[in-house]
Short mmCIF file of C-alpha atoms and ligand atoms in Angstrom, two decimals:
data_model
loop_
_atom_site.label_atom_id
_atom_site.label_comp_id
_atom_site.label_asym_id
_atom_site.label_seq_id
_atom_site.Cartn_x
_atom_site.Cartn_y
_atom_site.Cartn_z
CA MET R 1 132.41 83.92 -70.92
CA GLY R 2 135.61 84.23 -68.96
CA ALA R 3 137.08 86.91 -66.78
CA ILE R 4 139.65 89.33 -68.16
CA VAL R 5 143.15 89.50 -66.73
CA ALA R 6 145.47 92.38 -67.59
CA ILE R 7 149.24 92.13 -67.27
CA ILE R 8 150.75 95.52 -66.56
CA GLY R 9 154.24 96.74 -65.75
CA ARG R 10 157.20 98.62 -67.11
CA PRO R 11 158.75 97.65 -70.43
CA ASN R 12 161.24 94.76 -70.29
CA VAL R 13 160.10 93.23 -67.03
CA GLY R 14 159.01 90.13 -68.97
CA LYS R 15 155.31 90.67 -69.55
CA SER R 16 155.20 89.26 -73.03
CA THR R 17 157.41 86.31 -72.11
CA PHE R 18 154.92 85.45 -69.39
CA PHE R 19 151.95 86.15 -71.65
CA ASN R 20 153.27 83.83 -74.33
CA ARG R 21 153.77 81.10 -71.77
CA LEU R 22 150.16 81.52 -70.65
CA ILE R 23 148.55 81.28 -74.03
CA GLN R 24 151.06 79.07 -75.80
CA ARG R 25 149.34 75.77 -75.34
CA ARG R 26 145.96 77.00 -76.43
CA GLU R 27 147.20 79.21 -79.24
CA ALA R 28 149.02 76.24 -80.70
CA ILE R 29 145.72 74.39 -80.83
CA VAL R 30 143.87 77.31 -82.37
CA ASP R 31 146.53 77.81 -84.98
CA ALA R 32 146.51 74.19 -86.00
CA THR R 33 142.77 74.08 -86.57
CA SER R 34 142.04 77.43 -88.10
CA GLY R 35 145.23 78.75 -89.58
CA VAL R 36 144.15 82.10 -88.29
CA THR R 37 146.53 84.98 -87.79
CA ARG R 38 147.70 85.45 -84.22
CA ASP R 39 147.13 88.47 -82.12
CA ARG R 40 150.15 88.71 -79.93
CA HIS R 41 148.65 90.73 -77.13
CA TYR R 42 145.40 89.04 -76.41
CA GLY R 43 144.65 85.41 -75.82
CA LYS R 44 142.67 82.84 -73.96
CA SER R 45 144.09 80.78 -71.19
CA ASP R 46 142.86 78.40 -68.56
CA TRP R 47 144.11 76.98 -65.32
CA ASN R 48 142.52 74.24 -63.26
CA GLY R 49 139.54 74.33 -65.57
CA LYS R 50 138.92 78.03 -65.15
CA GLU R 51 139.01 79.96 -68.38
CA PHE R 52 140.06 83.57 -68.70
CA SER R 53 141.29 86.07 -71.26
CA VAL R 54 144.68 87.66 -70.90
CA ILE R 55 145.75 91.03 -72.21
CA ASP R 56 149.38 92.00 -72.40
CA THR R 57 149.10 95.74 -72.06
CA GLY R 58 152.77 96.22 -72.85
CA GLY R 59 152.08 95.39 -76.43
CA TYR R 60 150.28 98.63 -76.93
CA VAL R 61 152.98 100.97 -75.75
CA LEU R 62 154.74 102.77 -78.55
CA GLY R 63 158.42 103.53 -78.32
CA SER R 64 158.85 101.55 -75.17
CA ASP R 65 162.38 102.82 -74.60
CA ASP R 66 161.46 106.35 -73.74
CA ILE R 67 157.99 105.75 -72.58
CA PHE R 68 156.04 108.65 -71.20
CA GLU R 69 154.93 108.30 -67.68
CA LYS R 70 151.52 109.64 -68.61
CA GLU R 71 151.09 106.89 -71.13
CA ILE R 72 151.75 104.28 -68.47
CA ASP R 73 149.30 105.95 -66.13
CA LYS R 74 146.67 105.82 -68.78
CA GLN R 75 147.27 102.16 -69.47
CA VAL R 76 147.12 101.29 -65.83
CA GLU R 77 143.91 103.24 -65.46
CA LEU R 78 142.36 101.45 -68.42
CA ALA R 79 143.50 98.08 -67.22
CA ILE R 80 141.99 98.85 -63.85
CA ASP R 81 138.73 99.94 -65.47
CA GLU R 82 138.34 97.07 -67.85
CA ALA R 83 139.99 94.02 -66.31
CA ASP R 84 138.61 91.74 -63.63
CA ALA R 85 142.04 91.08 -62.17
CA ILE R 86 145.47 92.60 -62.61
CA ILE R 87 148.89 91.04 -62.65
CA PHE R 88 151.44 93.73 -61.88
CA MET R 89 154.82 92.50 -63.04
CA VAL R 90 158.13 93.80 -61.73
CA ASP R 91 161.72 92.78 -62.35
CA VAL R 92 164.02 91.46 -59.64
CA GLU R 93 167.09 92.29 -61.71
CA THR R 94 166.42 96.02 -61.62
CA GLY R 95 164.70 96.08 -58.25
CA VAL R 96 162.07 98.66 -57.35
CA THR R 97 162.06 101.64 -59.72
CA GLY R 98 160.29 104.96 -59.51
CA MET R 99 157.85 103.88 -62.17
CA ASP R 100 156.99 100.76 -60.19
CA GLU R 101 156.22 102.96 -57.22
CA ASP R 102 153.94 105.16 -59.29
CA VAL R 103 152.01 102.20 -60.59
CA ALA R 104 151.80 100.69 -57.12
CA LYS R 105 150.33 103.92 -55.85
CA LEU R 106 147.55 103.68 -58.42
CA LEU R 107 146.98 100.03 -57.66
CA ARG R 108 146.70 100.48 -53.91
CA ARG R 109 143.46 102.38 -54.46
CA VAL R 110 141.92 99.63 -56.57
CA ASP R 111 139.31 97.29 -55.24
CA LYS R 112 139.95 94.56 -57.79
CA PRO R 113 142.34 91.67 -57.23
CA VAL R 114 145.95 92.70 -57.86
CA LEU R 115 148.73 90.13 -57.94
CA LEU R 116 152.26 91.40 -57.60
CA ALA R 117 154.51 89.18 -59.71
CA VAL R 118 158.25 89.48 -59.22
CA ASN R 119 159.75 88.12 -62.41
CA LYS R 120 163.20 86.87 -63.41
CA VAL R 121 163.58 84.98 -60.16
CA ASP R 122 165.48 82.28 -62.00
CA ASN R 123 167.23 80.85 -58.94
CA ALA R 124 167.11 80.68 -55.16
CA MET R 125 169.58 83.55 -54.72
CA ARG R 126 167.21 85.92 -56.38
CA GLU R 127 164.41 84.76 -54.14
CA GLN R 128 165.99 86.84 -51.39
CA ASP R 129 166.39 89.90 -53.56
CA ALA R 130 162.66 89.89 -54.11
CA VAL R 131 162.00 90.94 -50.53
CA GLU R 132 162.42 94.60 -51.37
CA PHE R 133 159.15 94.53 -53.30
CA TYR R 134 157.29 94.48 -50.00
CA ASN R 135 158.07 98.19 -50.04
CA LEU R 136 155.51 98.68 -52.80
CA GLY R 137 152.81 98.31 -50.19
CA LEU R 138 150.84 95.75 -52.16
CA GLY R 139 151.28 92.97 -49.63
CA ASP R 140 152.49 89.51 -50.53
CA TYR R 141 154.16 88.95 -53.84
CA HIS R 142 154.68 85.93 -56.05
CA THR R 143 158.09 85.15 -57.46
CA LEU R 144 158.46 83.52 -60.82
CA SER R 145 160.70 83.00 -63.78
CA SER R 146 158.82 83.49 -67.01
CA ILE R 147 161.76 82.09 -68.88
CA ASN R 148 162.09 78.75 -67.12
CA GLY R 149 158.54 78.53 -65.87
CA SER R 150 159.22 78.15 -62.17
CA GLY R 151 156.67 79.82 -59.93
CA THR R 152 154.15 80.34 -62.72
CA GLY R 153 151.92 77.53 -61.44
CA ASP R 154 151.70 79.08 -57.99
CA LEU R 155 150.91 82.46 -59.48
CA LEU R 156 148.12 80.96 -61.58
CA ASP R 157 146.75 79.08 -58.56
CA ALA R 158 146.51 82.39 -56.75
CA LEU R 159 145.02 84.07 -59.80
CA VAL R 160 142.14 81.66 -60.38
CA GLN R 161 141.31 81.84 -56.70
CA VAL R 162 140.71 85.58 -56.82
CA LEU R 163 139.07 85.69 -60.26
CA PRO R 164 135.41 86.61 -59.96
CA ASP R 165 132.98 83.92 -61.00
CA THR R 166 131.91 84.46 -64.54
CA GLU R 167 128.69 86.32 -64.68
CA GLN R 168 125.42 84.56 -65.20
CA GLU R 169 123.55 85.90 -68.18
CA GLN R 170 120.28 87.40 -66.99
CA ASP R 171 117.93 86.49 -69.78
CA ASP R 172 117.73 84.73 -73.11
CA LEU R 173 117.63 87.85 -75.22
CA PRO R 174 120.21 88.24 -77.97
CA ARG R 175 123.24 90.19 -76.80
CA PHE R 176 124.64 92.46 -79.47
CA ALA R 177 127.96 94.26 -79.22
CA VAL R 178 128.77 97.16 -81.51
CA VAL R 179 132.53 97.05 -82.03
CA GLY R 180 135.13 98.71 -84.20
CA ARG R 181 137.90 101.26 -84.27
CA PRO R 182 137.56 104.73 -82.79
CA ASN R 183 135.54 107.03 -85.06
CA ALA R 184 134.02 104.22 -87.07
CA GLY R 185 130.65 105.61 -86.05
CA LYS R 186 129.71 103.23 -83.26
CA SER R 187 127.98 105.77 -81.04
CA SER R 188 126.32 107.42 -84.04
CA PHE R 189 125.03 104.01 -85.07
CA ILE R 190 123.72 103.25 -81.62
CA ASN R 191 122.07 106.64 -81.42
CA ALA R 192 120.52 106.24 -84.84
CA LEU R 193 119.36 102.80 -83.93
CA ILE R 194 117.79 103.42 -80.61
CA GLY R 195 117.45 107.15 -80.78
CA GLU R 196 115.12 108.20 -78.09
CA GLU R 197 115.50 106.89 -74.62
CA ARG R 198 111.98 105.50 -74.73
CA TYR R 199 113.22 102.37 -76.44
CA ILE R 200 115.23 101.48 -73.40
CA VAL R 201 113.34 98.87 -71.49
CA THR R 202 115.63 98.52 -68.55
CA ASP R 203 119.26 98.68 -67.59
CA VAL R 204 120.43 95.21 -66.79
CA ALA R 205 122.86 95.45 -63.93
CA GLY R 206 126.12 93.63 -64.41
CA THR R 207 126.89 91.50 -61.41
CA THR R 208 130.53 92.29 -60.87
CA ARG R 209 130.74 95.92 -61.89
CA ASP R 210 128.87 98.83 -63.38
CA SER R 211 126.13 97.84 -65.75
CA ILE R 212 127.25 97.00 -69.24
CA ASP R 213 123.98 95.86 -70.81
CA THR R 214 120.99 97.87 -71.84
CA LYS R 215 117.80 96.18 -72.91
CA TYR R 216 115.93 97.51 -75.93
CA ASN R 217 112.75 96.89 -77.74
CA ARG R 218 113.10 98.20 -81.25
CA PHE R 219 111.66 97.40 -84.68
CA GLY R 220 109.76 94.60 -83.01
CA PHE R 221 112.93 92.96 -81.73
CA GLU R 222 114.01 92.66 -78.14
CA PHE R 223 117.73 92.57 -77.48
CA ASN R 224 120.48 93.66 -75.14
CA LEU R 225 123.09 96.06 -76.38
CA VAL R 226 126.36 95.28 -74.64
CA ASP R 227 128.45 98.12 -73.35
CA THR R 228 126.50 100.98 -74.88
CA ALA R 229 127.25 103.12 -71.88
CA GLY R 230 130.93 102.45 -72.39
CA ILE R 231 130.79 103.47 -76.00
CA ARG R 232 128.88 106.62 -75.21
CA ARG R 233 130.98 107.54 -72.23
CA LYS R 234 133.98 108.98 -73.98
CA ALA R 235 135.34 110.72 -70.97
CA LYS R 236 138.87 110.83 -69.79
CA VAL R 237 140.66 108.75 -72.36
CA ARG R 238 142.14 109.79 -75.62
CA GLU R 239 139.96 108.43 -78.33
CA ASP R 240 142.77 107.62 -80.71
CA LEU R 241 144.36 105.32 -78.18
CA GLU R 242 144.14 101.99 -79.93
CA PHE R 243 144.68 100.16 -76.69
CA TYR R 244 141.50 101.66 -75.33
CA SER R 245 139.38 100.41 -78.19
CA VAL R 246 140.99 96.99 -78.08
CA MET R 247 140.29 96.72 -74.37
CA ARG R 248 136.70 97.79 -74.84
CA SER R 249 136.25 95.50 -77.81
CA VAL R 250 137.59 92.52 -75.93
CA ARG R 251 135.22 93.15 -73.09
CA ALA R 252 132.19 93.78 -75.29
CA ILE R 253 132.94 90.77 -77.47
CA GLU R 254 133.27 88.50 -74.45
CA HIS R 255 129.81 89.51 -73.28
CA SER R 256 128.04 89.23 -76.61
CA ASP R 257 126.37 86.63 -78.80
CA VAL R 258 126.67 88.65 -81.99
CA CYS R 259 129.14 91.40 -82.82
CA LEU R 260 128.20 94.19 -85.18
CA LEU R 261 131.59 95.12 -86.52
CA LEU R 262 131.52 98.67 -87.84
CA PHE R 263 134.15 100.32 -89.92
CA ASP R 264 134.52 103.54 -91.83
CA ALA R 265 133.99 102.94 -95.56
CA THR R 266 136.35 105.79 -96.41
CA ARG R 267 139.15 104.24 -94.35
CA GLY R 268 138.66 100.64 -95.29
CA PHE R 269 138.88 97.26 -93.61
CA ASP R 270 142.39 97.68 -92.24
CA GLY R 271 144.58 95.60 -89.97
CA GLN R 272 142.96 96.83 -86.77
CA VAL R 273 139.49 96.05 -88.03
CA GLU R 274 140.73 92.64 -89.05
CA ASN R 275 142.10 92.12 -85.57
CA ILE R 276 138.73 92.81 -84.01
CA PHE R 277 137.10 90.52 -86.56
CA TRP R 278 139.34 87.62 -85.51
CA LEU R 279 138.85 88.38 -81.85
CA ALA R 280 135.14 87.88 -82.36
CA ALA R 281 135.56 84.85 -84.60
CA ARG R 282 137.96 83.14 -82.23
CA ASN R 283 135.52 83.71 -79.41
CA ASN R 284 132.90 81.92 -81.52
CA LYS R 285 130.65 84.96 -81.67
CA GLY R 286 128.26 85.71 -84.47
CA ILE R 287 129.43 88.52 -86.74
CA VAL R 288 127.77 91.08 -88.99
CA ILE R 289 130.08 93.44 -90.86
CA LEU R 290 128.71 96.95 -91.28
CA VAL R 291 130.42 99.19 -93.78
CA ASN R 292 129.49 102.55 -92.29
CA LYS R 293 129.53 106.08 -93.75
CA TRP R 294 128.41 104.67 -97.07
CA ASP R 295 126.85 108.10 -97.69
CA LEU R 296 130.38 109.47 -98.11
CA VAL R 297 131.26 107.07 -100.89
CA GLU R 298 130.75 109.07 -104.05
CA ASP R 299 130.77 106.58 -106.83
CA LYS R 300 128.25 103.92 -105.93
CA GLU R 301 127.77 102.11 -109.19
CA THR R 302 126.31 98.66 -109.06
CA ASN R 303 129.76 97.14 -109.02
CA THR R 304 131.11 99.07 -106.10
CA ILE R 305 129.30 97.09 -103.43
CA LYS R 306 130.26 93.86 -105.10
CA GLU R 307 133.92 94.83 -105.35
CA TYR R 308 134.00 96.15 -101.83
CA THR R 309 132.45 92.93 -100.58
CA GLN R 310 134.99 90.85 -102.48
CA ARG R 311 137.84 92.83 -100.99
CA ILE R 312 136.61 92.24 -97.45
CA LYS R 313 136.09 88.54 -98.11
CA LYS R 314 139.64 88.26 -99.36
CA VAL R 315 140.84 89.50 -95.98
CA ILE R 316 138.61 87.31 -93.83
CA GLU R 317 139.28 84.05 -95.66
CA PRO R 318 138.53 81.27 -94.97
CA PHE R 319 135.61 82.47 -92.82
CA VAL R 320 133.76 84.31 -95.56
CA ASP R 321 130.19 83.26 -94.83
CA VAL R 322 129.52 86.56 -93.07
CA PRO R 323 126.82 89.14 -93.87
CA ILE R 324 128.23 92.46 -95.07
CA LEU R 325 125.91 95.48 -95.12
CA PHE R 326 126.51 98.99 -96.38
CA ILE R 327 125.00 101.47 -94.00
CA SER R 328 125.00 105.05 -92.88
CA ALA R 329 124.52 105.93 -89.26
CA LEU R 330 124.10 109.53 -90.40
CA THR R 331 121.25 109.04 -92.86
CA LYS R 332 120.01 105.92 -91.07
CA GLN R 333 120.29 103.96 -94.28
CA ARG R 334 119.78 100.20 -93.67
CA ILE R 335 119.89 100.60 -89.89
CA PHE R 336 116.85 98.38 -89.53
CA LYS R 337 118.34 95.84 -91.90
CA ALA R 338 121.45 95.73 -89.71
CA ILE R 339 119.47 94.74 -86.64
CA GLU R 340 117.34 92.32 -88.58
CA THR R 341 120.49 90.64 -89.85
CA ALA R 342 121.99 90.52 -86.37
CA VAL R 343 118.85 88.77 -85.12
CA GLN R 344 119.13 86.30 -88.00
CA VAL R 345 122.78 85.60 -87.15
CA TYR R 346 121.77 85.10 -83.52
CA GLU R 347 119.27 82.48 -84.64
CA ASN R 348 121.86 80.83 -86.86
CA ARG R 349 124.23 80.61 -83.95
CA SER R 350 121.58 78.89 -81.85
CA ARG R 351 120.65 76.49 -84.64
CA LYS R 352 120.65 72.80 -83.76
CA VAL R 353 120.66 70.42 -86.66
CA VAL R 354 118.94 67.12 -85.93
CA THR R 355 121.45 64.26 -86.10
CA ARG R 356 119.50 62.19 -88.61
CA LYS R 357 119.11 65.14 -90.95
CA LEU R 358 122.79 66.00 -90.65
CA ASN R 359 123.82 62.44 -91.52
CA ASP R 360 121.34 62.23 -94.38
CA VAL R 361 123.00 65.26 -95.91
CA MET R 362 126.63 64.71 -95.00
CA LEU R 363 127.22 60.97 -95.40
CA PRO R 364 126.47 60.86 -99.13
CA LEU R 365 128.74 63.88 -99.63
CA ILE R 366 131.49 62.14 -97.67
CA GLU R 367 131.02 59.00 -99.73
CA GLN R 368 131.29 61.04 -102.90
CA TYR R 369 134.46 62.72 -101.72
CA PRO R 370 136.06 60.79 -98.86
CA PRO R 371 139.08 62.05 -96.93
CA PRO R 372 142.14 61.56 -99.13
CA ALA R 373 144.36 58.66 -98.07
CA ASN R 374 147.12 59.89 -95.79
CA LYS R 375 150.40 57.96 -95.55
CA GLY R 376 148.60 54.96 -96.96
CA LYS R 377 145.87 55.14 -94.32
CA HIS R 378 142.24 55.24 -95.31
CA VAL R 379 139.90 57.17 -93.09
CA LYS R 380 136.35 55.97 -92.80
CA ILE R 381 133.86 58.49 -91.44
CA LYS R 382 130.90 56.68 -89.91
CA PHE R 383 128.56 59.36 -88.68
CA CYS R 384 128.38 62.88 -87.38
CA THR R 385 126.48 64.93 -84.86
CA GLN R 386 126.19 68.49 -83.66
CA LEU R 387 127.46 68.87 -80.10
CA PRO R 388 125.18 70.37 -77.44
CA THR R 389 127.26 73.55 -77.11
CA PRO R 390 126.08 77.18 -77.08
CA TYR R 391 127.63 77.71 -80.51
CA PRO R 392 127.83 75.30 -83.43
CA GLN R 393 130.36 72.50 -83.15
CA PHE R 394 130.24 69.28 -85.13
CA ALA R 395 131.87 65.97 -84.37
CA PHE R 396 132.64 63.46 -87.11
CA PHE R 397 133.32 59.96 -85.88
CA CYS R 398 135.87 57.88 -87.73
CA ASN R 399 138.55 55.22 -87.34
CA LEU R 400 141.60 57.49 -87.70
CA PRO R 401 140.77 61.06 -86.65
CA GLN R 402 144.40 62.18 -86.60
CA TYR R 403 144.74 61.53 -90.32
CA VAL R 404 142.09 64.04 -91.34
CA LYS R 405 143.72 67.33 -92.25
CA ASP R 406 142.43 70.89 -92.22
CA PRO R 407 141.48 71.16 -95.90
CA TYR R 408 139.11 68.24 -95.53
CA LYS R 409 137.61 69.69 -92.38
CA ARG R 410 137.07 72.86 -94.33
CA TYR R 411 135.32 70.86 -97.02
CA LEU R 412 133.00 69.44 -94.37
CA GLU R 413 132.39 72.89 -92.94
CA ASN R 414 131.57 74.30 -96.37
CA LYS R 415 129.10 71.52 -97.03
CA ILE R 416 127.42 72.13 -93.69
CA ARG R 417 127.15 75.80 -94.58
CA GLU R 418 125.72 74.98 -98.01
CA HIS R 419 122.89 72.96 -96.53
CA PHE R 420 122.15 74.73 -93.26
CA ASP R 421 122.12 78.44 -92.58
CA PHE R 422 125.09 79.33 -90.40
CA SER R 423 125.71 82.68 -92.02
CA GLY R 424 127.77 84.95 -89.75
CA VAL R 425 128.60 82.15 -87.35
CA PRO R 426 131.98 80.48 -86.80
CA ILE R 427 131.59 76.71 -86.66
CA SER R 428 134.05 74.09 -85.47
CA VAL R 429 134.54 70.68 -86.97
CA PHE R 430 136.16 67.94 -84.88
CA MET R 431 137.19 64.45 -85.76
CA ARG R 432 136.57 61.88 -83.05
CA LYS R 433 137.63 58.30 -82.76
CA LYS R 434 134.99 55.61 -83.07
P1 GDP J 1 158.03 93.14 -71.65
O1 GDP J 1 158.55 94.36 -72.32
O2 GDP J 1 157.62 93.43 -70.24
O3 GDP J 1 156.95 92.44 -72.42
O4 GDP J 1 159.28 92.12 -71.49
P2 GDP J 1 159.73 90.89 -72.41
O5 GDP J 1 158.85 89.73 -72.16
O6 GDP J 1 159.91 91.36 -73.78
O7 GDP J 1 161.13 90.54 -71.74
C1 GDP J 1 162.18 91.48 -71.66
C2 GDP J 1 163.48 90.76 -71.51
O8 GDP J 1 163.54 90.06 -70.27
C3 GDP J 1 163.71 89.72 -72.59
O9 GDP J 1 165.04 89.75 -72.97
C4 GDP J 1 163.38 88.41 -71.89
O10 GDP J 1 164.08 87.32 -72.44
C5 GDP J 1 163.82 88.69 -70.47
N1 GDP J 1 163.08 87.88 -69.50
C6 GDP J 1 161.75 87.69 -69.43
N2 GDP J 1 161.44 86.87 -68.40
C7 GDP J 1 162.59 86.53 -67.81
C8 GDP J 1 162.94 85.68 -66.69
O11 GDP J 1 162.09 85.06 -66.04
N3 GDP J 1 164.25 85.59 -66.36
C9 GDP J 1 165.23 86.26 -67.06
N4 GDP J 1 166.49 86.09 -66.67
N5 GDP J 1 164.95 87.04 -68.12
C10 GDP J 1 163.65 87.18 -68.50
P1 GDP J 2 132.78 106.10 -82.56
O1 GDP J 2 134.06 106.60 -82.02
O2 GDP J 2 132.96 104.79 -83.29
O3 GDP J 2 131.66 106.03 -81.56
O4 GDP J 2 132.34 107.13 -83.72
P2 GDP J 2 131.28 108.33 -83.68
O5 GDP J 2 129.88 107.79 -83.66
O6 GDP J 2 131.66 109.29 -82.62
O7 GDP J 2 131.52 108.95 -85.12
C1 GDP J 2 132.75 109.53 -85.49
C2 GDP J 2 132.50 110.61 -86.53
O8 GDP J 2 131.96 110.05 -87.71
C3 GDP J 2 131.48 111.66 -86.05
O9 GDP J 2 131.91 112.90 -86.52
C4 GDP J 2 130.19 111.23 -86.75
O10 GDP J 2 129.34 112.30 -86.99
C5 GDP J 2 130.73 110.65 -88.06
N1 GDP J 2 129.84 109.63 -88.61
C6 GDP J 2 129.38 108.52 -87.97
N2 GDP J 2 128.62 107.78 -88.80
C7 GDP J 2 128.58 108.43 -89.98
C8 GDP J 2 127.94 108.16 -91.25
O11 GDP J 2 127.28 107.13 -91.47
N3 GDP J 2 128.17 109.06 -92.25
C9 GDP J 2 128.94 110.16 -92.05
N4 GDP J 2 129.08 111.00 -93.09
N5 GDP J 2 129.53 110.44 -90.89
C10 GDP J 2 129.37 109.61 -89.86
#
């Protein structure tokens, strides 16, 4: 699990240009292997071997031309609450603006690392213009040009130095995160699930900030619920603020092993839900989809569940091996089943297939249907093994790994799924040279 870095600043200072530069390399890799849709405002990055998540807060501002000051305040507050470090970006072309000063005022009170990044310093002349940003009272600044890349390395050096060490997980219990859009019924679900406080075993203190885990013993299962306090604490922020739920989801997902993705059956599995789904999948977390408020769906003929399930699967292709349950937090229908399934997915995610068994199953299948010849080259897969990683990854050793394309990797993945239970768990398939 990596730390979370938020990029904040006025519109047009160059946040998304910088963001794209940060995640470009990795996103390109992800895209090539999974063909998954991209989420422009959230991504993974790493520098000098240190991995972190980046959020471009600018992406969530509506009508960025006449942005309300209050909206900015709120974003800054959220970024401060949820991120482990903040990059505050300003623009040397415009110099210090009133809005910059307002944000700086908020940031001066923060006890998390804040890096002041003066952008658009494309040449040495502008280096001198940057001096005025001392006036923001945030101390030293870093100059950079997001467009040509100069200065970005130094900024990232400084960033990884101040990033908190990623937290050690306290125990081996499954960590479940309940995620979804506002009003999906997350807090109702959690209340229905754990109900009385007596099921709380202990609050597990987070190491860097206020506790985000609570340990439960329920239905004979022991598990940590990630971020329950956060979901229940619906204080100062507007609940319909999508940015808020994205921020929370990112954080909860990062800390979890399995995500229980809730959505409102009457509203459907829309783009935002899909976004959260891919966030979890791309972070290699286990996933259980919970179609909540099923009590409100009038016409529940035998076909409805089947059709509904098909519709969801259409959206989450090609990762369709995911449990989908129809629940009601209100009537407590299938609440137990939801947790039971989450525990099962947790076990699937921890599953280690013995190498001999894996080869016994896979090699005959590969022989039956070998990788199609590519540009006249014939790929010969010799053996395979599951890597010793916290989530399932499989390496297939062959003479010409670069000639094996995604569809064939998907074939291998499907065969693995047919023979071993990885339901709800993203798995990666790599080709390695041997
Ligand atoms: P955001 O609204 O803060 O995300 O800003 P954008 O990344 O969309 O950038 C706003 C404008 O500034 C775009 O036209 C960018 O091409 C431009 N821009 C971004 N970074 C730089 C830079 O380092 N130098 C210059 N000269 N222009 C930049
Ligand atoms: P959250 O924002 O995701 O935590 O959603 P809440 O738990 O606050 O629920 C939002 C609204 O949906 C509240 O009015 C709940 O009473 C209602 N709600 C939640 N779950 C259900 C359910 O299963 N059935 C029905 N009918 N209403 C529900």
